[in-house]
Coordinates of C-alpha atoms and ligand atoms in Angstrom, one line a residue:
Chain A
X1 CA 0.0 0.0 0.0
X2 CA 1.3 3.5 -0.9
X3 CA 1.0 5.9 2.0
X4 CA 0.2 9.3 0.6
X5 CA 1.7 12.1 2.6
X6 CA -0.8 14.9 2.8
X7 CA 0.0 18.4 4.0
X8 CA -0.8 19.1 7.6
X9 CA -3.7 21.5 6.6
X10 CA -5.5 18.5 5.0
X11 CA -4.8 16.0 7.7
X12 CA -5.8 18.4 10.5
X13 CA -8.2 20.5 8.5
X14 CA -11.2 20.2 10.8
X15 CA -9.2 20.9 13.9
X16 CA -7.6 24.0 12.4
X17 CA -10.9 25.2 11.0
X18 CA -12.6 24.9 14.4
X19 CA -9.9 26.9 16.2
X20 CA -10.0 29.6 13.5
X21 CA -13.7 29.8 13.8
X22 CA -13.6 30.3 17.5
X23 CA -11.0 33.1 17.0
X24 CA -13.2 34.9 14.5
X25 CA -16.3 34.6 16.6
X26 CA -14.4 35.8 19.6
X27 CA -13.1 38.8 17.7
X28 CA -16.5 39.6 16.4
X29 CA -18.2 39.4 19.8
X30 CA -15.5 41.5 21.5
X31 CA -15.3 44.2 18.8
X32 CA -18.9 44.5 17.6
X33 CA -21.0 43.4 20.5
X34 CA -19.2 43.8 23.9
X35 CA -16.9 46.7 23.1
X36 CA -15.4 46.6 26.5
X37 CA -11.7 45.4 26.8
X38 CA -12.0 44.5 30.5
X39 CA -15.1 42.4 30.0
X40 CA -13.7 40.7 26.9
X41 CA -10.5 41.7 25.3
X42 CA -10.4 41.1 21.5
X43 CA -8.7 38.1 20.2
X44 CA -6.1 40.2 18.4
X45 CA -5.2 42.0 21.6
X46 CA -4.6 38.8 23.3
X47 CA -2.5 37.5 20.4
X48 CA -0.3 40.6 20.5
X49 CA 0.0 40.4 24.3
X50 CA 0.9 36.7 23.9
X51 CA 3.8 37.6 21.6
X52 CA 4.8 40.4 23.9
X53 CA 5.0 38.0 26.8
X54 CA 6.9 35.2 25.1
X55 CA 9.4 37.5 23.3
X56 CA 10.5 39.1 26.6
X57 CA 12.5 35.9 27.0
X58 CA 14.2 36.6 30.3
X59 CA 11.0 37.7 32.1
X60 CA 9.1 34.8 30.6
X61 CA 11.8 32.3 31.5
X62 CA 11.8 33.7 35.1
X63 CA 8.1 33.2 35.4
X64 CA 8.2 29.8 33.9
X65 CA 11.1 28.6 36.1
X66 CA 9.5 30.0 39.2
X67 CA 6.3 28.2 38.5
X68 CA 8.0 25.0 37.6
X69 CA 10.0 25.2 40.8
X70 CA 6.8 25.6 42.9
X71 CA 5.3 22.7 41.0
X72 CA 8.4 20.5 41.4
X73 CA 8.7 21.2 45.1
X74 CA 5.0 20.2 45.6
X75 CA 5.3 17.1 43.3
X76 CA 8.6 16.0 44.8
X77 CA 7.2 15.9 48.3
X78 CA 4.0 14.4 47.1
X79 CA 6.0 11.5 45.5
X80 CA 8.4 10.9 48.4
X81 CA 5.6 10.9 50.9
X82 CA 2.7 9.6 48.8
X83 CA 4.3 6.5 47.3
X84 CA 5.7 5.1 50.6
X85 CA 2.5 5.8 52.4
X86 CA 0.5 4.1 49.7
X87 CA 2.9 1.2 49.7
X88 CA 2.8 0.6 53.4
X89 CA -1.0 1.0 53.5
X90 CA -1.4 -1.4 50.6
X91 CA 1.0 -4.1 52.0
X92 CA 0.2 -4.0 55.7
X93 CA -3.5 -4.3 56.6
X94 CA -3.1 -3.0 60.1
X95 CA -1.4 0.2 58.9
X96 CA -4.2 0.7 56.4
X97 CA -6.7 0.5 59.2
X98 CA -4.8 3.1 61.2
X99 CA -4.0 5.6 58.4
X100 CA -7.1 5.3 56.3
X101 CA -9.4 7.4 58.7
X102 CA -6.9 10.2 58.8
X103 CA -6.6 10.3 55.0
X104 CA -10.4 10.2 54.6
X105 CA -10.6 13.3 56.9
X106 CA -7.8 15.2 55.2
X107 CA -8.5 14.3 51.6
X108 CA -11.8 16.3 51.0
X109 CA -10.3 19.5 52.4
X110 CA -9.7 21.7 49.3
X111 CA -6.0 22.6 48.8
X112 CA -6.9 26.3 48.9
X113 CA -8.2 25.9 52.4
X114 CA -4.6 25.1 53.4
X115 CA -3.3 28.6 52.4
X116 CA -3.5 30.1 55.9
X117 CA -1.7 27.1 57.4
X118 CA 0.9 27.3 54.7
X119 CA 1.5 31.0 55.5
X120 CA 1.8 30.3 59.2
X121 CA 4.0 27.3 58.9
X122 CA 6.2 28.2 56.0
X123 CA 5.8 32.0 55.6
X124 CA 5.8 33.7 52.2
X125 CA 8.3 31.3 50.7
X126 CA 8.6 29.1 47.6
X127 CA 8.1 26.2 50.0
X128 CA 4.8 27.6 51.0
X129 CA 3.6 27.6 47.4
X130 CA 5.0 24.1 47.0
X131 CA 3.0 23.1 50.0
X132 CA -0.3 24.0 48.4
X133 CA 0.6 22.0 45.3
X134 CA 1.8 19.1 47.5
X135 CA -1.7 19.0 49.2
X136 CA -3.3 18.8 45.8
X137 CA -1.0 16.1 44.5
X138 CA -0.3 13.8 47.4
X139 CA -3.8 12.2 47.7
X140 CA -4.1 10.9 44.2
X141 CA -0.6 9.4 44.5
X142 CA -1.4 7.7 47.9
X143 CA -4.7 6.4 46.6
X144 CA -3.4 5.0 43.3
X145 CA -0.4 3.5 44.9
X146 CA -2.6 1.8 47.5
X147 CA -5.0 0.6 44.8
X148 CA -2.1 -0.7 42.8
X149 CA -0.8 -2.7 45.7
X150 CA -4.2 -4.1 46.6
X151 CA -4.5 -5.3 43.0
X152 CA -1.2 -7.2 42.8
X153 CA -2.2 -10.7 41.7
X154 CA -1.5 -13.2 44.4
X155 CA 0.2 -15.6 42.0
X156 CA 3.0 -13.1 41.4
X157 CA 3.7 -12.8 45.1
X158 CA 3.7 -16.5 45.5
X159 CA 5.9 -17.0 42.4
X160 CA 8.3 -14.6 44.0
X161 CA 8.2 -16.5 47.3
X162 CA 8.9 -19.9 45.8
X163 CA 11.9 -18.3 44.0
X164 CA 13.4 -17.2 47.3
X165 CA 12.0 -13.7 47.5
X166 CA 10.5 -14.0 51.0
X167 CA 11.1 -10.8 53.0
X168 CA 8.4 -8.2 52.8
X169 CA 11.0 -5.6 51.7
X170 CA 12.1 -7.8 48.7
X171 CA 8.6 -8.8 47.8
X172 CA 7.5 -5.1 47.8
X173 CA 10.6 -4.0 45.8
X174 CA 10.8 -6.8 43.3
X175 CA 7.2 -7.9 42.9
X176 CA 4.5 -5.6 44.2
X177 CA 6.0 -2.3 43.1
X178 CA 6.6 -3.2 39.5
X179 CA 3.2 -4.9 39.3
X180 CA 1.5 -1.8 40.7
X181 CA 3.5 0.6 38.5
X182 CA 0.8 1.3 35.9
X183 CA -1.6 2.3 38.7
X184 CA 1.0 4.4 40.4
X185 CA 1.9 6.1 37.1
X186 CA -1.8 6.9 36.5
X187 CA -1.9 8.4 40.0
X188 CA 1.2 10.5 39.3
X189 CA -0.4 11.7 36.1
X190 CA -3.6 12.8 38.0
X191 CA -1.4 14.3 40.7
X192 CA 0.4 16.4 38.1
X193 CA -2.8 17.7 36.7
X194 CA -4.2 18.6 40.1
X195 CA -0.9 20.1 41.3
X196 CA -0.7 22.3 38.2
X197 CA -4.3 23.5 38.8
X198 CA -3.3 24.5 42.3
X199 CA -0.5 26.7 40.9
X200 CA -2.7 29.8 40.4
X201 CA -3.8 29.5 44.1
X202 CA -0.3 28.8 45.3
X203 CA 1.0 31.9 43.7
X204 CA -1.9 34.1 44.7
X205 CA -0.9 35.0 48.2
X206 CA 2.4 36.6 47.4
X207 CA 5.2 34.1 47.8
X208 CA 7.2 35.7 45.0
X209 CA 6.9 38.4 42.3
X210 CA 7.4 35.9 39.5
X211 CA 5.5 32.9 38.3
X212 CA 2.8 32.4 35.8
X213 CA 0.1 32.2 38.4
X214 CA 1.5 35.3 40.1
X215 CA 1.5 37.2 36.8
X216 CA -2.1 36.3 36.2
X217 CA -3.1 37.9 39.4
X218 CA -0.8 40.9 38.9
X219 CA -2.4 41.8 35.5
X220 CA -5.8 41.2 37.0
X221 CA -5.0 43.8 39.6
X222 CA -4.2 46.4 37.0
X223 CA -7.2 45.4 34.8
X224 CA -5.1 44.1 31.8
X225 CA -7.4 41.3 31.0
X226 CA -5.7 40.6 27.7
X227 CA -2.6 39.5 29.7
X228 CA -4.8 37.6 32.2
X229 CA -6.0 35.5 29.3
X230 CA -2.5 35.1 27.9
X231 CA -1.4 33.6 31.2
X232 CA -4.5 31.5 31.4
X233 CA -3.7 30.1 28.0
X234 CA 0.0 29.6 28.9
X235 CA -1.0 27.6 32.0
X236 CA -3.1 25.4 29.8
X237 CA -0.4 24.9 27.2
X238 CA 2.3 24.2 29.7
X239 CA 0.0 21.8 31.7
X240 CA -0.7 20.0 28.4
X241 CA 3.0 19.8 27.6
X242 CA 3.9 18.4 31.0
X243 CA 1.2 15.8 30.7
X244 CA 2.2 14.7 27.2
X245 CA 5.9 14.4 28.2
X246 CA 5.0 12.3 31.2
X247 CA 2.7 10.1 29.2
X248 CA 5.3 9.7 26.4
X249 CA 7.9 8.7 29.0
X250 CA 5.5 6.2 30.8
X251 CA 4.3 4.7 27.6
X252 CA 7.8 4.0 26.5
X253 CA 8.6 2.3 29.8
X254 CA 5.4 0.4 30.4
X255 CA 4.0 -0.4 27.0
X256 CA 6.8 -2.9 26.5
X257 CA 5.1 -5.2 29.0
X258 CA 1.6 -4.0 29.1
X259 CA -0.3 -3.5 25.9
X260 CA -2.7 -0.7 26.3
X261 CA -1.8 1.0 29.6
X262 CA -4.9 2.7 30.9
X263 CA -3.6 6.2 31.4
Chain B
X1 CA 18.7 -35.3 47.1
X2 CA 15.0 -34.8 47.1
X3 CA 13.2 -37.1 49.3
X4 CA 9.8 -35.9 50.4
X5 CA 7.9 -37.4 53.4
X6 CA 4.3 -36.4 54.0
X7 CA 2.8 -37.7 57.2
X8 CA -0.9 -37.5 58.2
X9 CA -1.4 -34.1 56.5
X10 CA -4.8 -32.5 56.9
X11 CA -6.0 -29.1 55.9
X12 CA -9.2 -27.5 57.0
X13 CA -9.9 -24.0 55.8
X14 CA -12.0 -21.7 58.0
X15 CA -13.7 -19.0 56.0
X16 CA -14.5 -15.5 57.3
X17 CA -18.1 -16.5 58.0
X18 CA -17.0 -19.3 60.2
X19 CA -17.8 -22.2 57.9
X20 CA -15.1 -24.7 57.2
X21 CA -13.9 -26.6 54.2
X22 CA -12.1 -29.8 54.7
X23 CA -9.7 -29.9 51.8
X24 CA -7.2 -32.6 52.8
X25 CA -7.7 -35.5 55.1
X26 CA -4.9 -37.4 56.6
X27 CA -2.7 -37.7 53.5
X28 CA 0.6 -39.7 53.9
X29 CA 3.0 -40.2 51.1
X30 CA 6.7 -41.1 50.7
X31 CA 8.3 -39.7 47.6
X32 CA 11.7 -41.1 46.7
X33 CA 14.5 -39.0 45.4
X34 CA 14.3 -38.6 41.6
X35 CA 10.8 -40.0 41.5
X36 CA 8.2 -38.7 39.1
X37 CA 4.8 -38.6 40.9
X38 CA 1.6 -37.6 39.2
X39 CA -1.4 -36.6 41.3
X40 CA -4.8 -36.9 39.8
X41 CA -8.3 -36.4 41.3
X42 CA -11.6 -34.7 40.8
X43 CA -11.5 -31.0 40.7
X44 CA -11.8 -29.3 44.1
X45 CA -10.4 -32.3 45.9
X46 CA -7.4 -30.4 47.4
X47 CA -4.6 -31.1 44.8
X48 CA -3.6 -27.5 44.6
X49 CA -3.8 -27.2 48.4
X50 CA -1.5 -30.2 48.7
X51 CA 1.1 -28.8 46.4
X52 CA 0.9 -25.3 48.0
X53 CA 1.6 -27.0 51.4
X54 CA 4.6 -28.7 49.9
X55 CA 5.8 -25.4 48.5
X56 CA 5.5 -23.8 51.9
X57 CA 2.8 -21.4 50.6
X58 CA 0.2 -22.9 52.9
X59 CA 0.4 -24.9 56.1
X60 CA -1.3 -28.1 57.2
X61 CA -3.9 -28.0 60.0
X62 CA -2.1 -31.1 61.3
X63 CA 0.6 -33.4 60.1
X64 CA 4.1 -32.9 58.9
X65 CA 6.1 -32.7 55.7
X66 CA 9.9 -33.0 55.4
X67 CA 12.3 -32.6 52.6
X68 CA 15.3 -34.8 53.1
X69 CA 14.2 -35.1 56.7
X70 CA 14.1 -31.4 57.3
X71 CA 10.7 -30.0 58.1
X72 CA 9.3 -27.5 55.6
X73 CA 8.6 -24.2 57.3
X74 CA 8.0 -21.9 54.4
X75 CA 8.7 -21.3 50.8
X76 CA 12.3 -21.6 49.6
X77 CA 14.4 -22.1 46.5
X78 CA 14.9 -25.8 47.2
X79 CA 11.4 -26.4 45.9
X80 CA 10.6 -25.0 42.5
X81 CA 7.0 -24.5 41.5
X82 CA 5.2 -24.1 38.2
X83 CA 1.7 -22.7 38.8
X84 CA -1.6 -23.6 37.2
X85 CA -2.2 -20.1 36.0
X86 CA 0.3 -18.0 34.1
X87 CA 2.7 -16.6 36.7
X88 CA 5.5 -15.0 34.7
X89 CA 6.2 -11.4 35.8
X90 CA 4.8 -9.4 32.9
X91 CA 7.1 -6.4 33.6
X92 CA 10.2 -8.5 33.1
X93 CA 11.5 -9.8 29.9
X94 CA 11.8 -13.6 29.4
X95 CA 15.4 -13.7 30.4
X96 CA 14.9 -11.4 33.4
X97 CA 12.1 -13.7 34.6
X98 CA 14.4 -16.6 34.5
X99 CA 17.2 -14.8 36.3
X100 CA 14.8 -13.7 39.0
X101 CA 15.6 -16.5 41.4
X102 CA 19.3 -16.1 41.0
X103 CA 19.2 -12.3 41.5
X104 CA 17.3 -12.8 44.7
X105 CA 20.0 -15.3 45.9
X106 CA 22.7 -12.8 45.1
X107 CA 24.2 -14.3 42.0
X108 CA 26.0 -11.7 40.0
X109 CA 24.2 -10.4 37.0
X110 CA 26.5 -11.7 34.3
X111 CA 26.6 -15.2 35.7
X112 CA 22.9 -15.2 36.3
X113 CA 22.3 -14.4 32.6
X114 CA 24.6 -17.1 31.6
X115 CA 22.9 -19.7 33.7
X116 CA 19.4 -18.5 32.6
X117 CA 20.4 -18.7 29.0
X118 CA 21.3 -22.3 29.4
X119 CA 17.9 -23.1 30.8
X120 CA 16.2 -21.1 28.1
X121 CA 18.0 -23.2 25.6
X122 CA 16.9 -26.3 27.4
X123 CA 13.3 -25.3 26.9
X124 CA 14.0 -24.2 23.4
X125 CA 13.3 -20.5 23.9
X126 CA 16.7 -18.8 23.8
X127 CA 15.5 -16.8 20.8
X128 CA 12.8 -15.2 22.9
X129 CA 15.1 -14.1 25.7
X130 CA 14.3 -10.4 25.1
X131 CA 10.6 -10.8 24.5
X132 CA 8.0 -10.0 27.2
X133 CA 5.5 -12.6 28.5
X134 CA 2.6 -10.9 26.8
X135 CA 4.2 -11.7 23.4
X136 CA 4.3 -15.4 24.1
X137 CA 1.8 -18.2 23.6
X138 CA 0.5 -20.1 26.5
X139 CA 2.8 -23.1 25.9
X140 CA 5.8 -20.8 25.7
X141 CA 4.9 -19.1 28.9
X142 CA 4.8 -22.4 30.7
X143 CA 8.1 -23.4 29.3
X144 CA 9.6 -20.2 30.5
X145 CA 8.0 -20.8 33.9
X146 CA 9.7 -24.2 34.0
X147 CA 13.0 -22.7 33.1
X148 CA 12.5 -20.1 35.9
X149 CA 11.7 -22.8 38.4
X150 CA 14.7 -24.9 37.4
X151 CA 17.2 -22.1 37.5
X152 CA 17.7 -22.3 41.3
X153 CA 18.4 -26.0 40.9
X154 CA 15.7 -27.1 43.2
X155 CA 15.6 -30.6 44.6
X156 CA 11.9 -30.9 44.0
X157 CA 9.8 -29.5 41.2
X158 CA 6.2 -29.0 42.0
X159 CA 3.9 -28.6 39.0
X160 CA 0.2 -27.7 39.2
X161 CA -1.5 -28.7 36.0
X162 CA 1.1 -26.8 34.1
X163 CA -0.1 -27.9 30.7
X164 CA -3.8 -27.7 31.5
X165 CA -4.4 -24.6 29.3
X166 CA -2.4 -25.5 26.2
X167 CA -3.6 -27.3 23.2
X168 CA -3.2 -31.1 22.9
X169 CA -0.4 -31.1 20.3
X170 CA 1.7 -28.6 22.2
X171 CA 1.0 -30.4 25.4
X172 CA 2.5 -33.7 24.0
X173 CA 5.6 -31.9 23.1
X174 CA 5.9 -30.2 26.4
X175 CA 5.5 -33.5 28.2
X176 CA 8.4 -34.9 26.2
X177 CA 10.6 -31.9 26.9
X178 CA 9.8 -32.2 30.6
X179 CA 10.8 -35.8 30.6
X180 CA 14.0 -34.9 28.9
X181 CA 14.8 -32.3 31.5
X182 CA 13.8 -34.7 34.3
X183 CA 16.1 -37.4 32.9
X184 CA 19.0 -35.0 32.6
X185 CA 18.7 -33.3 36.0
X186 CA 17.1 -36.2 37.8
X187 CA 14.9 -34.1 40.1
X188 CA 12.0 -35.2 42.2
X189 CA 8.8 -34.1 40.4
X190 CA 5.3 -33.9 41.8
X191 CA 3.0 -33.2 39.0
X192 CA -0.7 -32.5 39.2
X193 CA -2.9 -33.3 36.2
X194 CA -6.5 -34.0 35.4
X195 CA -5.4 -36.1 32.4
X196 CA -5.1 -39.8 32.8
X197 CA -3.1 -39.9 29.5
X198 CA -0.6 -37.4 30.8
X199 CA -0.2 -39.3 34.1
X200 CA 0.4 -42.6 32.3
X201 CA 2.9 -41.0 30.0
X202 CA 4.9 -39.2 32.7
X203 CA 4.7 -40.8 36.0
X204 CA 6.6 -43.5 37.9
X205 CA 3.7 -43.6 40.3
X206 CA 0.2 -42.1 40.0
X207 CA -1.5 -41.0 43.2
X208 CA -5.3 -40.9 42.9
X209 CA -7.1 -38.6 45.3
X210 CA -10.7 -39.0 46.4
X211 CA -13.3 -36.3 46.1
X212 CA -13.2 -33.7 48.9
X213 CA -12.0 -34.1 51.6
X214 CA -9.0 -35.2 49.6
X215 CA -7.6 -38.6 50.7
X216 CA -5.3 -40.9 48.8
X217 CA -7.5 -43.4 47.2
X218 CA -5.0 -45.6 45.4
X219 CA -1.4 -45.4 44.2
X220 CA -0.5 -47.0 40.9
X221 CA 2.9 -48.0 39.8
X222 CA 3.4 -47.3 36.1
X223 CA 6.0 -49.9 35.2
X224 CA 6.3 -49.0 31.5
X225 CA 9.8 -48.6 30.1
X226 CA 10.9 -45.2 28.9
X227 CA 10.7 -43.7 26.4
X228 CA 7.0 -44.5 26.5
X229 CA 4.6 -45.2 23.7
X230 CA 1.2 -43.6 24.3
X231 CA -0.5 -46.1 22.0
X232 CA 1.0 -49.3 23.5
X233 CA -1.3 -52.0 24.9
X234 CA 0.4 -51.6 28.3
X235 CA -0.3 -47.9 28.4
X236 CA -3.9 -48.6 27.5
X237 CA -4.3 -51.1 30.4
X238 CA -2.7 -48.6 32.8
X239 CA -5.1 -45.9 31.6
X240 CA -8.1 -48.2 32.0
X241 CA -7.1 -49.0 35.6
X242 CA -6.6 -45.4 36.4
X243 CA -9.9 -44.4 34.8
X244 CA -11.9 -46.9 36.7
X245 CA -10.3 -45.8 39.9
X246 CA -11.1 -42.2 39.2
X247 CA -14.7 -43.1 38.7
X248 CA -17.3 -42.2 36.3
X249 CA -17.4 -38.4 37.0
X250 CA -13.8 -38.1 35.7
X251 CA -14.5 -40.3 32.8
X252 CA -17.2 -38.0 31.7
X253 CA -15.0 -35.0 32.2
X254 CA -12.2 -36.4 30.0
X255 CA -14.1 -37.8 27.1
Ligands
ADP1 N1 -7.8 -20.2 50.9 C1 -8.9 -21.0 50.9 N2 -9.9 -20.7 51.7 C2 -11.0 -21.4 51.7 N3 -11.2 -22.5 51.0 C3 -10.2 -22.9 50.1 C4 -9.0 -22.1 50.1 N4 -8.2 -22.7 49.1 C5 -8.8 -23.7 48.7 N5 -10.0 -23.9 49.3 C6 -11.0 -24.9 49.0 O1 -10.4 -26.2 49.2 C7 -10.9 -27.1 48.2 C8 -9.7 -27.7 47.5 O2 -9.2 -26.7 46.6 P1 -8.0 -27.0 45.6 O3 -6.9 -27.5 46.4 O4 -7.7 -25.8 44.8 O5 -8.6 -28.1 44.7 P2 -8.0 -28.7 43.3 O6 -6.7 -28.1 43.0 O7 -7.9 -30.2 43.5 O8 -9.1 -28.4 42.3 C9 -11.9 -26.4 47.4 O9 -13.1 -26.7 47.8 C10 -11.5 -24.9 47.6 O10 -12.7 -24.1 47.5
MG2 MG1 -6.1 -26.9 41.3

């Protein structure tokens, strides 16, 4: 069979058309109907502001790196706390019974509700912003790790045992953890999404004067809604890129042994 | 060495709701070193339970089991096991599945791979060393499982209907390969099957279990010279004897 290579505009025609249509309608509503830049800035204004933001490379880079730092701090602690907690809960029944009530109490508290605590405990620091992201990210990681461990097929554990892998530590490391990996990876992916969503809140209360979330609030304060929308879109794009990179990495590592990882 | 002595083993399961299942009742059996034993019996009669107890994965309610006069207290690499269901680690390649037991025992990686490759060659799968279990057919998976169980050089090989899920043609070939390995390594083998044909082809002795609670009903010596011919008159006679011992239920299940 001959594979015909078609130009991107043909292959992605509908998608491109839909985006263009939204832009045109947006522009029309803003300029002809609303006529109020604070209520709805025109698409073209947003587009120019967008280029303004990303062409000021050093400022943009500073915002991006600050936000990624907050995000990484939160995710890092969520991983090093969430995975071991999930493992221990999943492996030792008694621990699960002790820890589960605590988790069920803490989990429904919205991450934003932790802001006062974050300020009191950690002050106006990067750690404080990281803390809010941590709160958002840690529970999906705990729960998916726990679920993954609960779902480890008994036959793998027993196969490990008859091959001489008998201590809990070895069974967890060599059998349960790899077997639970797809579930843990799915948890990390959810955690990254939730953590990224918490970024705007984490940078709201003045831990720094950089960061994409911070800039969003800053421009809101001076009523530059075109910039607010630019930072909104940037948050979306970067979130998407993070998610895609993670999924690409995971697929390459897990797809070898698991056809159709549910992520 | 691989002498297994089972004395008065009973196993009663107590479920969460308090009801009990009497799986094994007073089973005693002496298995000689290098002997090939087949265990056959109606399904649910406690065969798997019996093998799990030998593996150290489960414990008798009463009775004792020893391997070379040492009581069995838990699982260990002296007893290799091939499970009824597919038990290869899907996250490890074929070769890494086979090296698993060696890695755990602290063999260095290079040597472990070398030993594992020799066992993969033995089961005819060295070409698939880098594949993952989900790329293999059922029969291939069980061959890898056999290689994985052999790699620690266990004294006893416990096999729980290992060929139950593969097609008849593949099964015949796997049986021949297993005998070749057994003759080469001269291990003690306890092999559960629901096929009279398989038992007569493989075993030195066939142990027939009763329906639950599992007891030993009868033990048959299969004095056929090896290599065996499945179609010989003697094999037919042995099958007939086994079948009538197993009773009409099993007869129905097989034909
Ligand atoms: N962990 C368990 N708890 C309760 N009952 C069990 C357990 N394991 C096995 N049994 C019961 O013991 C009986 C024997 O099971 P099994 O040894 O698997 O039989 P077989 O392998 O001969 O088909 C069955 O009735 C089964 O339901
Ligand atoms: Mg069984």
